[in-house]
PDB file of C-alpha atoms in Angstrom:
ATOM      1  CA  MET N  91      19.554-208.663  58.326  1.00 65.00           C
ATOM      2  CA  ASN N  92      21.435-205.509  57.315  1.00 69.00           C
ATOM      3  CA  ALA N  93      24.969-205.750  55.998  1.00 76.00           C
ATOM      4  CA  ARG N  94      27.942-205.414  58.317  1.00 73.00           C
ATOM      5  CA  ASP N  95      29.033-202.211  56.575  1.00 78.00           C
ATOM      6  CA  ALA N  96      25.754-200.536  57.555  1.00 93.00           C
ATOM      7  CA  GLU N  97      25.964-197.993  60.363  1.00 96.00           C
ATOM      8  CA  ILE N  98      25.814-198.664  64.069  1.00 96.00           C
ATOM      9  CA  VAL N  99      23.318-196.432  65.858  1.00 96.00           C
ATOM     10  CA  VAL N 100      23.797-195.531  69.534  1.00 93.00           C
ATOM     11  CA  GLY N 101      21.262-193.603  71.646  1.00 90.00           C
ATOM     12  CA  VAL N 102      22.718-191.031  73.998  1.00 87.00           C
ATOM     13  CA  ASP N 103      20.996-188.966  76.711  1.00 84.00           C
ATOM     14  CA  GLY N 104      24.060-187.644  78.620  1.00 80.00           C
ATOM     15  CA  SER N 105      23.801-190.184  81.439  1.00 80.00           C
ATOM     16  CA  GLU N 106      26.820-192.144  82.526  1.00 80.00           C
ATOM     17  CA  GLN N 107      25.142-195.324  81.290  1.00 82.00           C
ATOM     18  CA  SER N 108      24.635-193.914  77.827  1.00 84.00           C
ATOM     19  CA  LEU N 109      28.231-192.708  77.634  1.00 84.00           C
ATOM     20  CA  GLY N 110      29.390-196.205  78.467  1.00 85.00           C
ATOM     21  CA  ALA N 111      27.163-197.529  75.683  1.00 88.00           C
ATOM     22  CA  LEU N 112      28.624-194.892  73.378  1.00 88.00           C
ATOM     23  CA  HIS N 113      32.192-196.051  73.932  1.00 87.00           C
ATOM     24  CA  TRP N 114      31.215-199.713  73.557  1.00 89.00           C
ATOM     25  CA  ALA N 115      29.395-198.886  70.284  1.00 90.00           C
ATOM     26  CA  ALA N 116      32.385-196.912  69.019  1.00 90.00           C
ATOM     27  CA  ARG N 117      34.732-199.853  69.613  1.00 88.00           C
ATOM     28  CA  GLU N 118      32.259-202.119  67.845  1.00 90.00           C
ATOM     29  CA  ALA N 119      32.159-199.729  64.902  1.00 91.00           C
ATOM     30  CA  ARG N 120      35.970-199.738  64.728  1.00 90.00           C
ATOM     31  CA  ARG N 121      36.116-203.509  64.900  1.00 90.00           C
ATOM     32  CA  ARG N 122      33.489-203.899  62.168  1.00 91.00           C
ATOM     33  CA  GLY N 123      34.768-201.037  59.997  1.00 92.00           C
ATOM     34  CA  ALA N 124      31.300-199.466  60.178  1.00 94.00           C
ATOM     35  CA  PRO N 125      30.213-195.830  60.584  1.00 94.00           C
ATOM     36  CA  LEU N 126      28.816-194.752  63.943  1.00 94.00           C
ATOM     37  CA  HIS N 127      25.646-192.678  64.227  1.00 94.00           C
ATOM     38  CA  VAL N 128      25.168-190.943  67.609  1.00 92.00           C
ATOM     39  CA  VAL N 129      21.536-190.054  68.140  1.00 91.00           C
ATOM     40  CA  THR N 130      19.814-187.898  70.739  1.00 87.00           C
ATOM     41  CA  ALA N 131      16.046-187.748  70.479  1.00 82.00           C
ATOM     42  CA  TYR N 132      13.666-185.681  72.559  1.00 75.00           C
ATOM     43  CA  THR N 133      10.135-184.463  72.887  1.00 70.00           C
ATOM     44  CA  LEU N 134       9.053-181.212  74.492  1.00 60.00           C
ATOM     45  CA  PRO N 135       7.913-181.792  78.103  1.00 57.00           C
ATOM     46  CA  MET N 136       4.159-181.531  78.572  1.00 49.00           C
ATOM     47  CA  VAL N 137       4.325-179.088  81.434  1.00 48.00           C
ATOM     48  CA  GLY N 138       2.846-175.714  82.049  1.00 48.00           C
ATOM     49  CA  GLY N 139       2.491-173.303  84.895  1.00 48.00           C
ATOM     50  CA  SER N 140       0.071-170.468  85.494  1.00 44.00           C
ATOM     51  CA  THR N 141      -1.013-167.975  88.069  1.00 45.00           C
ATOM     52  CA  PHE N 142      -3.921-165.559  88.052  1.00 45.00           C
ATOM     53  CA  ASP N 143      -1.450-162.668  87.760  1.00 49.00           C
ATOM     54  CA  VAL N 144       1.123-163.943  85.235  1.00 48.00           C
ATOM     55  CA  GLY N 145      -0.790-166.364  83.031  1.00 46.00           C
ATOM     56  CA  TYR N 146       0.848-169.328  81.292  1.00 45.00           C
ATOM     57  CA  ALA N 147       4.625-169.673  81.324  1.00 45.00           C
ATOM     58  CA  ALA N 148       6.262-170.238  77.946  1.00 50.00           C
ATOM     59  CA  PHE N 149       8.759-173.073  77.619  1.00 52.00           C
ATOM     60  CA  ASP N 150      11.991-172.135  75.905  1.00 59.00           C
ATOM     61  CA  ASP N 151      12.114-174.914  73.310  1.00 67.00           C
ATOM     62  CA  ALA N 152      14.967-173.145  71.433  1.00 74.00           C
ATOM     63  CA  ALA N 153      17.176-173.374  74.501  1.00 73.00           C
ATOM     64  CA  LEU N 154      16.263-177.018  74.926  1.00 71.00           C
ATOM     65  CA  SER N 155      17.113-177.760  71.299  1.00 72.00           C
ATOM     66  CA  ARG N 156      20.520-176.073  71.695  1.00 78.00           C
ATOM     67  CA  ALA N 157      21.236-178.004  74.886  1.00 79.00           C
ATOM     68  CA  VAL N 158      20.367-181.316  73.249  1.00 75.00           C
ATOM     69  CA  ALA N 159      22.443-180.441  70.179  1.00 77.00           C
ATOM     70  CA  ASP N 160      25.443-179.656  72.450  1.00 80.00           C
ATOM     71  CA  LEU N 161      24.909-183.009  74.206  1.00 79.00           C
ATOM     72  CA  ALA N 162      25.011-184.888  70.896  1.00 77.00           C
ATOM     73  CA  GLU N 163      28.126-183.028  69.703  1.00 80.00           C
ATOM     74  CA  ASP N 164      29.892-183.660  73.022  1.00 81.00           C
ATOM     75  CA  ALA N 165      29.143-187.371  72.650  1.00 81.00           C
ATOM     76  CA  ARG N 166      30.644-187.318  69.151  1.00 80.00           C
ATOM     77  CA  ARG N 167      33.830-185.626  70.403  1.00 81.00           C
ATOM     78  CA  ARG N 168      34.221-188.241  73.178  1.00 82.00           C
ATOM     79  CA  VAL N 169      34.906-191.003  70.663  1.00 85.00           C
ATOM     80  CA  ALA N 170      36.750-188.962  68.031  1.00 78.00           C
ATOM     81  CA  GLU N 171      40.101-190.431  69.119  1.00 78.00           C
ATOM     82  CA  LEU N 172      38.960-193.929  68.186  1.00 80.00           C
ATOM     83  CA  ASP N 173      39.337-193.114  64.507  1.00 83.00           C
ATOM     84  CA  VAL N 174      35.779-194.049  63.645  1.00 88.00           C
ATOM     85  CA  ASP N 175      33.588-192.434  61.007  1.00 90.00           C
ATOM     86  CA  VAL N 176      31.122-190.810  63.376  1.00 89.00           C
ATOM     87  CA  ARG N 177      28.258-188.371  63.021  1.00 89.00           C
ATOM     88  CA  SER N 178      25.797-187.027  65.547  1.00 86.00           C
ATOM     89  CA  THR N 179      22.203-185.975  65.026  1.00 86.00           C
ATOM     90  CA  VAL N 180      19.396-184.585  67.104  1.00 85.00           C
ATOM     91  CA  GLN N 181      15.897-185.697  66.217  1.00 84.00           C
ATOM     92  CA  ALA N 182      12.651-184.329  67.635  1.00 81.00           C
ATOM     93  CA  GLY N 183      10.107-187.038  68.322  1.00 83.00           C
ATOM     94  CA  ASP N 184       9.389-189.961  70.534  1.00 84.00           C
ATOM     95  CA  PRO N 185      12.799-191.597  71.262  1.00 85.00           C
ATOM     96  CA  SER N 186      11.460-195.119  70.885  1.00 87.00           C
ATOM     97  CA  GLY N 187       9.900-194.376  67.516  1.00 89.00           C
ATOM     98  CA  VAL N 188      13.002-192.511  66.297  1.00 91.00           C
ATOM     99  CA  LEU N 189      15.343-195.382  67.202  1.00 92.00           C
ATOM    100  CA  VAL N 190      13.080-198.096  65.800  1.00 92.00           C
ATOM    101  CA  GLU N 191      12.864-196.248  62.487  1.00 93.00           C
ATOM    102  CA  LEU N 192      16.667-195.763  62.368  1.00 94.00           C
ATOM    103  CA  SER N 193      17.085-199.485  63.012  1.00 94.00           C
ATOM    104  CA  ARG N 194      15.677-200.207  59.544  1.00 94.00           C
ATOM    105  CA  GLY N 195      18.990-199.250  57.966  1.00 94.00           C
ATOM    106  CA  ALA N 196      21.360-200.105  60.829  1.00 96.00           C
ATOM    107  CA  GLN N 197      23.284-203.300  61.474  1.00 95.00           C
ATOM    108  CA  LEU N 198      23.210-202.745  65.226  1.00 96.00           C
ATOM    109  CA  LEU N 199      21.432-200.462  67.701  1.00 96.00           C
ATOM    110  CA  VAL N 200      23.091-199.816  71.063  1.00 94.00           C
ATOM    111  CA  LEU N 201      21.539-198.501  74.283  1.00 91.00           C
ATOM    112  CA  GLY N 202      22.459-198.277  77.939  1.00 86.00           C
ATOM    113  CA  SER N 203      20.379-200.316  80.335  1.00 78.00           C
ATOM    114  CA  SER N 204      18.861-197.334  82.171  1.00 60.00           C
ATOM    115  CA  GLY N 205      18.740-193.562  81.921  1.00 42.00           C
ATOM    116  CA  ARG N 206      18.637-190.632  84.244  1.00 43.00           C
ATOM    117  CA  GLY N 207      14.900-189.976  84.188  1.00 40.00           C
ATOM    118  CA  GLY N 208      12.999-186.930  82.995  1.00 38.00           C
ATOM    119  CA  PHE N 209      12.164-186.346  79.332  1.00 38.00           C
ATOM    120  CA  LEU N 210      15.797-186.653  78.270  1.00 40.00           C
ATOM    121  CA  GLY N 211      16.120-189.857  80.263  1.00 41.00           C
ATOM    122  CA  ARG N 212      13.335-191.391  78.208  1.00 42.00           C
ATOM    123  CA  LEU N 213      15.966-192.201  75.608  1.00 46.00           C
ATOM    124  CA  LEU N 214      17.276-194.831  78.003  1.00 47.00           C
ATOM    125  CA  GLY N 215      15.392-196.756  80.646  1.00 52.00           C
ATOM    126  CA  SER N 216      11.858-197.170  79.338  1.00 65.00           C
ATOM    127  CA  VAL N 217      13.173-196.923  75.787  1.00 71.00           C
ATOM    128  CA  SER N 218      15.681-199.748  76.336  1.00 67.00           C
ATOM    129  CA  THR N 219      12.684-201.873  77.301  1.00 70.00           C
ATOM    130  CA  ALA N 220      10.437-200.865  74.362  1.00 77.00           C
ATOM    131  CA  VAL N 221      12.909-200.696  71.476  1.00 84.00           C
ATOM    132  CA  PRO N 222      14.268-204.317  71.400  1.00 84.00           C
ATOM    133  CA  ALA N 223      10.792-205.748  70.848  1.00 81.00           C
ATOM    134  CA  HIS N 224      10.261-203.641  67.700  1.00 86.00           C
ATOM    135  CA  ALA N 225      13.716-202.942  66.252  1.00 90.00           C
ATOM    136  CA  HIS N 226      14.573-204.226  62.816  1.00 92.00           C
ATOM    137  CA  CYS N 227      18.159-205.057  63.710  1.00 94.00           C
ATOM    138  CA  PRO N 228      19.897-206.565  66.774  1.00 95.00           C
ATOM    139  CA  VAL N 229      19.885-204.333  69.843  1.00 94.00           C
ATOM    140  CA  GLY N 230      22.861-204.232  72.182  1.00 93.00           C
ATOM    141  CA  ILE N 231      22.092-203.392  75.825  1.00 90.00           C
ATOM    142  CA  ILE N 232      25.081-202.193  77.846  1.00 87.00           C
ATOM    143  CA  PRO N 233      24.450-202.550  81.588  1.00 80.00           C
ATOM    144  CA  LEU N 234      25.015-200.096  84.387  1.00 67.00           C
ATOM    145  CA  GLN N 235      28.185-201.830  85.572  1.00 67.00           C
ATOM    146  CA  TRP N 236      29.812-201.215  82.173  1.00 66.00           C
ATOM    147  CA  GLY N 237      28.264-197.789  81.814  1.00 52.00           C
ATOM    148  CA  THR N 238      29.627-196.402  85.038  1.00 53.00           C
ATOM    149  CA  ASP N 239      33.150-197.550  84.137  1.00 54.00           C
ATOM    150  CA  TYR N 240      33.327-198.297  80.424  1.00 48.00           C
ATOM    151  CA  ARG N 241      37.005-199.195  80.788  1.00 50.00           C
ATOM    152  CA  LEU N 242      35.747-202.597  81.932  1.00 49.00           C
ATOM    153  CA  SER N 243      35.012-203.344  78.296  1.00 50.00           C
ATOM    154  CA  GLU N 244      38.523-202.347  77.245  1.00 51.00           C
ATOM    155  CA  ASN N 245      40.015-205.259  79.159  1.00 49.00           C
ATOM    156  CA  VAL N 246      37.256-207.695  80.075  1.00 48.00           C
ATOM    157  CA  SER N 247      39.791-210.279  81.154  1.00 44.00           C
ATOM    158  CA  ARG N 248      40.107-208.379  84.415  1.00 46.00           C
ATOM    159  CA  ARG N 249      36.605-209.358  85.404  1.00 49.00           C
ATOM    160  CA  GLY N 250      36.337-212.127  87.951  1.00 50.00           C
ATOM    161  CA  ALA N 251      35.677-215.633  86.575  1.00 53.00           C
ATOM    162  CA  PHE N 252      35.694-214.266  83.041  1.00 58.00           C
ATOM    163  CA  VAL N 253      35.484-216.843  80.245  1.00 67.00           C
ATOM    164  CA  ASP N 254      36.049-215.300  76.805  1.00 79.00           C
ATOM    165  CA  GLY N 255      33.157-216.366  74.580  1.00 91.00           C
ATOM    166  CA  VAL N 256      29.628-215.759  73.344  1.00 95.00           C
ATOM    167  CA  THR N 257      26.614-217.444  74.931  1.00 95.00           C
ATOM    168  CA  VAL N 258      23.221-217.812  73.232  1.00 95.00           C
ATOM    169  CA  GLY N 259      19.980-219.191  74.634  1.00 91.00           C
ATOM    170  CA  SER N 260      18.006-221.830  72.757  1.00 87.00           C
ATOM    171  CA  ASP N 261      14.402-222.985  73.020  1.00 80.00           C
ATOM    172  CA  GLY N 262      13.817-224.475  69.558  1.00 70.00           C
ATOM    173  CA  SER N 263      11.771-221.522  68.250  1.00 73.00           C
ATOM    174  CA  GLY N 264      12.380-219.689  65.021  1.00 74.00           C
ATOM    175  CA  HIS N 265      13.415-216.603  66.976  1.00 78.00           C
ATOM    176  CA  ALA N 266      16.001-218.648  68.867  1.00 86.00           C
ATOM    177  CA  SER N 267      17.365-220.065  65.610  1.00 89.00           C
ATOM    178  CA  SER N 268      17.918-216.549  64.244  1.00 91.00           C
ATOM    179  CA  ALA N 269      19.630-215.592  67.489  1.00 92.00           C
ATOM    180  CA  MET N 270      21.876-218.681  67.311  1.00 94.00           C
ATOM    181  CA  LEU N 271      22.973-217.841  63.763  1.00 95.00           C
ATOM    182  CA  TRP N 272      23.696-214.246  64.672  1.00 95.00           C
ATOM    183  CA  ALA N 273      25.565-215.307  67.828  1.00 96.00           C
ATOM    184  CA  ALA N 274      27.647-217.777  65.802  1.00 96.00           C
ATOM    185  CA  ASP N 275      28.536-215.037  63.296  1.00 95.00           C
ATOM    186  CA  GLU N 276      29.568-212.775  66.192  1.00 94.00           C
ATOM    187  CA  ALA N 277      31.679-215.486  67.852  1.00 95.00           C
ATOM    188  CA  GLU N 278      33.400-216.234  64.516  1.00 95.00           C
ATOM    189  CA  GLN N 279      34.144-212.557  63.956  1.00 91.00           C
ATOM    190  CA  LEU N 280      35.490-212.181  67.541  1.00 90.00           C
ATOM    191  CA  GLY N 281      37.480-215.396  67.294  1.00 92.00           C
ATOM    192  CA  VAL N 282      35.960-216.834  70.484  1.00 93.00           C
ATOM    193  CA  PRO N 283      33.937-220.009  71.224  1.00 96.00           C
ATOM    194  CA  LEU N 284      30.121-220.138  71.116  1.00 97.00           C
ATOM    195  CA  HIS N 285      28.204-221.689  73.964  1.00 96.00           C
ATOM    196  CA  VAL N 286      24.566-222.721  73.371  1.00 95.00           C
ATOM    197  CA  VAL N 287      22.551-223.090  76.594  1.00 93.00           C
ATOM    198  CA  CYS N 288      19.085-224.409  77.297  1.00 90.00           C
ATOM    199  CA  ALA N 289      17.357-224.201  80.683  1.00 82.00           C
ATOM    200  CA  ALA N 290      15.230-227.243  81.443  1.00 72.00           C
ATOM    201  CA  PRO N 291      12.824-227.490  84.406  1.00 61.00           C
ATOM    202  CA  ALA N 292      14.040-229.441  87.367  1.00 62.00           C
ATOM    203  CA  GLU N 293      11.770-232.047  88.940  1.00 57.00           C
ATOM    204  CA  ASN N 294       9.819-230.418  91.747  1.00 51.00           C
ATOM    205  CA  ALA N 295       6.418-230.094  93.339  1.00 45.00           C
ATOM    206  CA  SER N 296       5.339-227.354  90.943  1.00 49.00           C
ATOM    207  CA  TYR N 297       4.399-230.073  88.440  1.00 51.00           C
ATOM    208  CA  ALA N 298       2.094-231.881  90.878  1.00 51.00           C
ATOM    209  CA  TRP N 299      -0.991-230.382  89.168  1.00 49.00           C
ATOM    210  CA  LEU N 300      -0.356-232.256  85.931  1.00 50.00           C
ATOM    211  CA  PRO N 301      -2.998-234.930  85.175  1.00 53.00           C
ATOM    212  CA  SER N 302      -0.358-237.621  84.614  1.00 53.00           C
ATOM    213  CA  PRO N 303       3.127-238.183  86.025  1.00 53.00           C
ATOM    214  CA  VAL N 304       6.040-236.570  84.159  1.00 53.00           C
ATOM    215  CA  ASP N 305       8.936-238.780  83.227  1.00 58.00           C
ATOM    216  CA  PHE N 306      11.694-236.215  83.805  1.00 59.00           C
ATOM    217  CA  ASP N 307      14.441-238.497  82.632  1.00 67.00           C
ATOM    218  CA  ASP N 308      12.644-239.020  79.348  1.00 69.00           C
ATOM    219  CA  LEU N 309      11.904-235.287  79.042  1.00 66.00           C
ATOM    220  CA  ARG N 310      15.511-234.312  79.663  1.00 74.00           C
ATOM    221  CA  GLY N 311      16.638-236.921  77.141  1.00 79.00           C
ATOM    222  CA  GLU N 312      14.428-235.372  74.459  1.00 80.00           C
ATOM    223  CA  VAL N 313      15.628-231.876  75.338  1.00 81.00           C
ATOM    224  CA  ARG N 314      19.250-232.986  75.278  1.00 85.00           C
ATOM    225  CA  ALA N 315      18.769-234.585  71.840  1.00 88.00           C
ATOM    226  CA  ALA N 316      17.123-231.407  70.520  1.00 87.00           C
ATOM    227  CA  LEU N 317      19.943-229.278  71.864  1.00 90.00           C
ATOM    228  CA  ASP N 318      22.536-231.586  70.306  1.00 91.00           C
ATOM    229  CA  ALA N 319      20.700-231.268  66.988  1.00 91.00           C
ATOM    230  CA  CYS N 320      20.897-227.456  67.207  1.00 91.00           C
ATOM    231  CA  VAL N 321      24.643-227.604  67.942  1.00 94.00           C
ATOM    232  CA  ALA N 322      25.234-229.992  65.035  1.00 94.00           C
ATOM    233  CA  TRP N 323      23.230-227.666  62.764  1.00 94.00           C
ATOM    234  CA  LEU N 324      25.359-224.685  63.749  1.00 96.00           C
ATOM    235  CA  ARG N 325      28.589-226.662  63.295  1.00 96.00           C
ATOM    236  CA  SER N 326      27.534-227.548  59.771  1.00 96.00           C
ATOM    237  CA  HIS N 327      27.451-223.837  58.904  1.00 96.00           C
ATOM    238  CA  PHE N 328      30.437-222.783  61.079  1.00 97.00           C
ATOM    239  CA  PRO N 329      32.893-225.685  60.726  1.00 96.00           C
ATOM    240  CA  GLY N 330      35.853-223.631  62.076  1.00 96.00           C
ATOM    241  CA  LEU N 331      34.061-222.386  65.165  1.00 97.00           C
ATOM    242  CA  GLU N 332      34.255-224.089  68.551  1.00 96.00           C
ATOM    243  CA  ILE N 333      30.605-224.662  69.568  1.00 97.00           C
ATOM    244  CA  THR N 334      29.411-226.384  72.745  1.00 95.00           C
ATOM    245  CA  GLY N 335      25.922-227.055  74.112  1.00 94.00           C
ATOM    246  CA  GLU N 336      24.798-227.234  77.747  1.00 92.00           C
ATOM    247  CA  LEU N 337      21.525-228.326  79.287  1.00 91.00           C
ATOM    248  CA  VAL N 338      21.125-226.759  82.750  1.00 88.00           C
ATOM    249  CA  ASP N 339      18.597-226.856  85.567  1.00 85.00           C
ATOM    250  CA  GLY N 340      17.001-223.586  86.446  1.00 81.00           C
ATOM    251  CA  ALA N 341      15.151-220.555  85.122  1.00 83.00           C
ATOM    252  CA  PRO N 342      16.185-219.198  81.706  1.00 84.00           C
ATOM    253  CA  ILE N 343      16.661-215.638  83.045  1.00 86.00           C
ATOM    254  CA  ASP N 344      18.890-216.762  85.899  1.00 88.00           C
ATOM    255  CA  THR N 345      20.905-218.970  83.547  1.00 89.00           C
ATOM    256  CA  LEU N 346      21.610-216.267  80.983  1.00 90.00           C
ATOM    257  CA  VAL N 347      22.226-213.555  83.586  1.00 89.00           C
ATOM    258  CA  ALA N 348      24.801-215.819  85.246  1.00 89.00           C
ATOM    259  CA  CYS N 349      26.483-216.299  81.830  1.00 90.00           C
ATOM    260  CA  SER N 350      26.572-212.519  81.317  1.00 88.00           C
ATOM    261  CA  ALA N 351      28.855-212.252  84.352  1.00 84.00           C
ATOM    262  CA  GLN N 352      31.388-214.531  82.682  1.00 84.00           C
ATOM    263  CA  ASN N 353      31.118-214.042  78.895  1.00 87.00           C
ATOM    264  CA  GLN N 354      31.925-211.297  76.475  1.00 87.00           C
ATOM    265  CA  LEU N 355      28.417-211.340  75.062  1.00 93.00           C
ATOM    266  CA  VAL N 356      25.029-212.985  75.813  1.00 94.00           C
ATOM    267  CA  VAL N 357      22.501-213.276  72.987  1.00 95.00           C
ATOM    268  CA  THR N 358      18.750-213.981  73.061  1.00 91.00           C
ATOM    269  CA  GLY N 359      15.896-213.790  70.575  1.00 88.00           C
ATOM    270  CA  THR N 360      13.134-211.224  70.974  1.00 82.00           C
ATOM    271  CA  ARG N 361      10.614-213.858  71.979  1.00 67.00           C
ATOM    272  CA  GLY N 362       9.984-217.581  71.758  1.00 50.00           C
ATOM    273  CA  ARG N 363       7.069-219.838  71.203  1.00 47.00           C
ATOM    274  CA  GLY N 364       7.462-221.750  74.471  1.00 46.00           C
ATOM    275  CA  GLY N 365       9.376-224.558  72.795  1.00 41.00           C
ATOM    276  CA  PHE N 366      10.494-227.372  75.050  1.00 40.00           C
ATOM    277  CA  THR N 367      11.444-225.136  77.965  1.00 40.00           C
ATOM    278  CA  GLY N 368       9.725-221.830  77.447  1.00 41.00           C
ATOM    279  CA  MET N 369      13.100-220.288  76.823  1.00 44.00           C
ATOM    280  CA  LEU N 370      13.436-216.849  75.211  1.00 39.00           C
ATOM    281  CA  LEU N 371       9.885-215.663  75.699  1.00 37.00           C
ATOM    282  CA  GLY N 372       9.528-211.921  75.730  1.00 62.00           C
ATOM    283  CA  SER N 373       9.654-211.949  79.530  1.00 71.00           C
ATOM    284  CA  THR N 374      12.975-213.816  79.423  1.00 77.00           C
ATOM    285  CA  SER N 375      14.550-211.324  77.059  1.00 79.00           C
ATOM    286  CA  GLN N 376      13.295-208.460  79.191  1.00 78.00           C
ATOM    287  CA  GLY N 377      14.641-210.142  82.324  1.00 80.00           C
ATOM    288  CA  VAL N 378      18.057-210.597  80.727  1.00 84.00           C
ATOM    289  CA  LEU N 379      18.415-207.035  79.481  1.00 79.00           C
ATOM    290  CA  HIS N 380      17.402-205.577  82.876  1.00 79.00           C
ATOM    291  CA  ASN N 381      19.626-207.859  84.963  1.00 83.00           C
ATOM    292  CA  CYS N 382      22.665-208.721  82.824  1.00 85.00           C
ATOM    293  CA  THR N 383      26.072-207.682  84.146  1.00 84.00           C
ATOM    294  CA  GLY N 384      27.729-207.758  80.708  1.00 87.00           C
ATOM    295  CA  PRO N 385      26.639-206.761  77.179  1.00 90.00           C
ATOM    296  CA  ALA N 386      23.504-208.449  75.923  1.00 92.00           C
ATOM    297  CA  MET N 387      22.119-208.672  72.409  1.00 92.00           C
ATOM    298  CA  ILE N 388      18.439-209.013  71.579  1.00 92.00           C
ATOM    299  CA  VAL N 389      18.124-210.382  68.035  1.00 92.00           C
ATOM    300  CA  PRO N 390      14.862-210.175  66.011  1.00 90.00           C
ATOM    301  CA  ARG N 391      13.822-212.989  63.762  1.00 87.00           C
ATOM    302  CA  PHE N 392      15.243-212.598  60.230  1.00 88.00           C
ATOM    303  CA  GLU N 393      15.290-214.450  56.953  1.00 86.00           C
ATOM    304  CA  ASP N 394      18.435-216.463  56.181  1.00 89.00           C
ATOM    305  CA  PRO N 395      18.897-219.379  53.800  1.00 91.00           C
ATOM    306  CA  ARG N 396      20.721-221.263  56.545  1.00 91.00           C
ATOM    307  CA  LEU N 397      17.471-221.425  58.495  1.00 89.00           C
ATOM    308  CA  GLN N 398      15.959-223.660  55.834  1.00 88.00           C
ATOM    309  CA  ASP N 399      17.851-226.714  57.065  1.00 87.00           C
ATOM    310  CA  ARG N 400      17.563-226.086  60.797  1.00 82.00           C
ATOM    311  CA  PRO N 401      16.402-229.149  62.767  1.00 77.00           C
ATOM    312  CA  ASP N 402      12.833-229.557  63.874  1.00 67.00           C
ATOM    313  CA  VAL N 403      13.498-229.488  67.606  1.00 55.00           C
ATOM    314  CA  ALA N 404      10.025-228.901  69.007  1.00 48.00           C
ATOM    315  CA  VAL N 405       9.287-231.365  71.794  1.00 40.00           C
TER     316      VAL N 405
END
């Protein structure tokens, strides 16, 4: 994992969502004392027109380049008052590839949850789906609700039923353990509690196909013990941090999305191994980033000496 003094990269395409992500990233850069890198990436549209009389129409790529450069510079000016070391660049190339490559040296990559469409809009939307799975650093996804009015993130306590804290999902996989460590670091830096949640299947008819009856009380007991072991492991490395664990009935996506409506930050791994609940599979992370109503972080698996003593929680 890159050092906290490494730059924060934010992708901007001029949409309201991306400008909200820009302001959120700038405040994160100020809080962390890190430089901010505003990036606009584009590819030339594969379009052409012709008639029998005129022939092929030339696309003015110079005008496009100037327009994109102006967009990036305008984004840089928008956060100049936050007293952050900020630079803006325009890079020609596939936006997903550009951002993934920049993530190699970044401590955090920030995107809005959706863009405005077209070739510029590719920076957000489809890119915010593709980038988290391949990025080399955590990816922050700032949802539409925060993008349309980024002032929400200036005073999150105004949000209904808000509980100041960080929530992280757990399924016992290595990816989840990395996400838990990163979430604990974030909660400690923010000075807020950390809440570890695990979604366990409720007893219902969908398990009728199993060849033998399922003892749900026994299963939940094992899951609860595994969750408690994870919480104890985190407390051993963060003794001054308030850490709680919760076992809930329901789907992982629904659980974490509900938490995003109440917490300052929701964290997931990029994917899981199934674990004891199937939590944090790629589909879960995708579901969270597309439906969260507050900032979400997708954390890739990384090497950390603290992972060497993590509990074996596979059930």
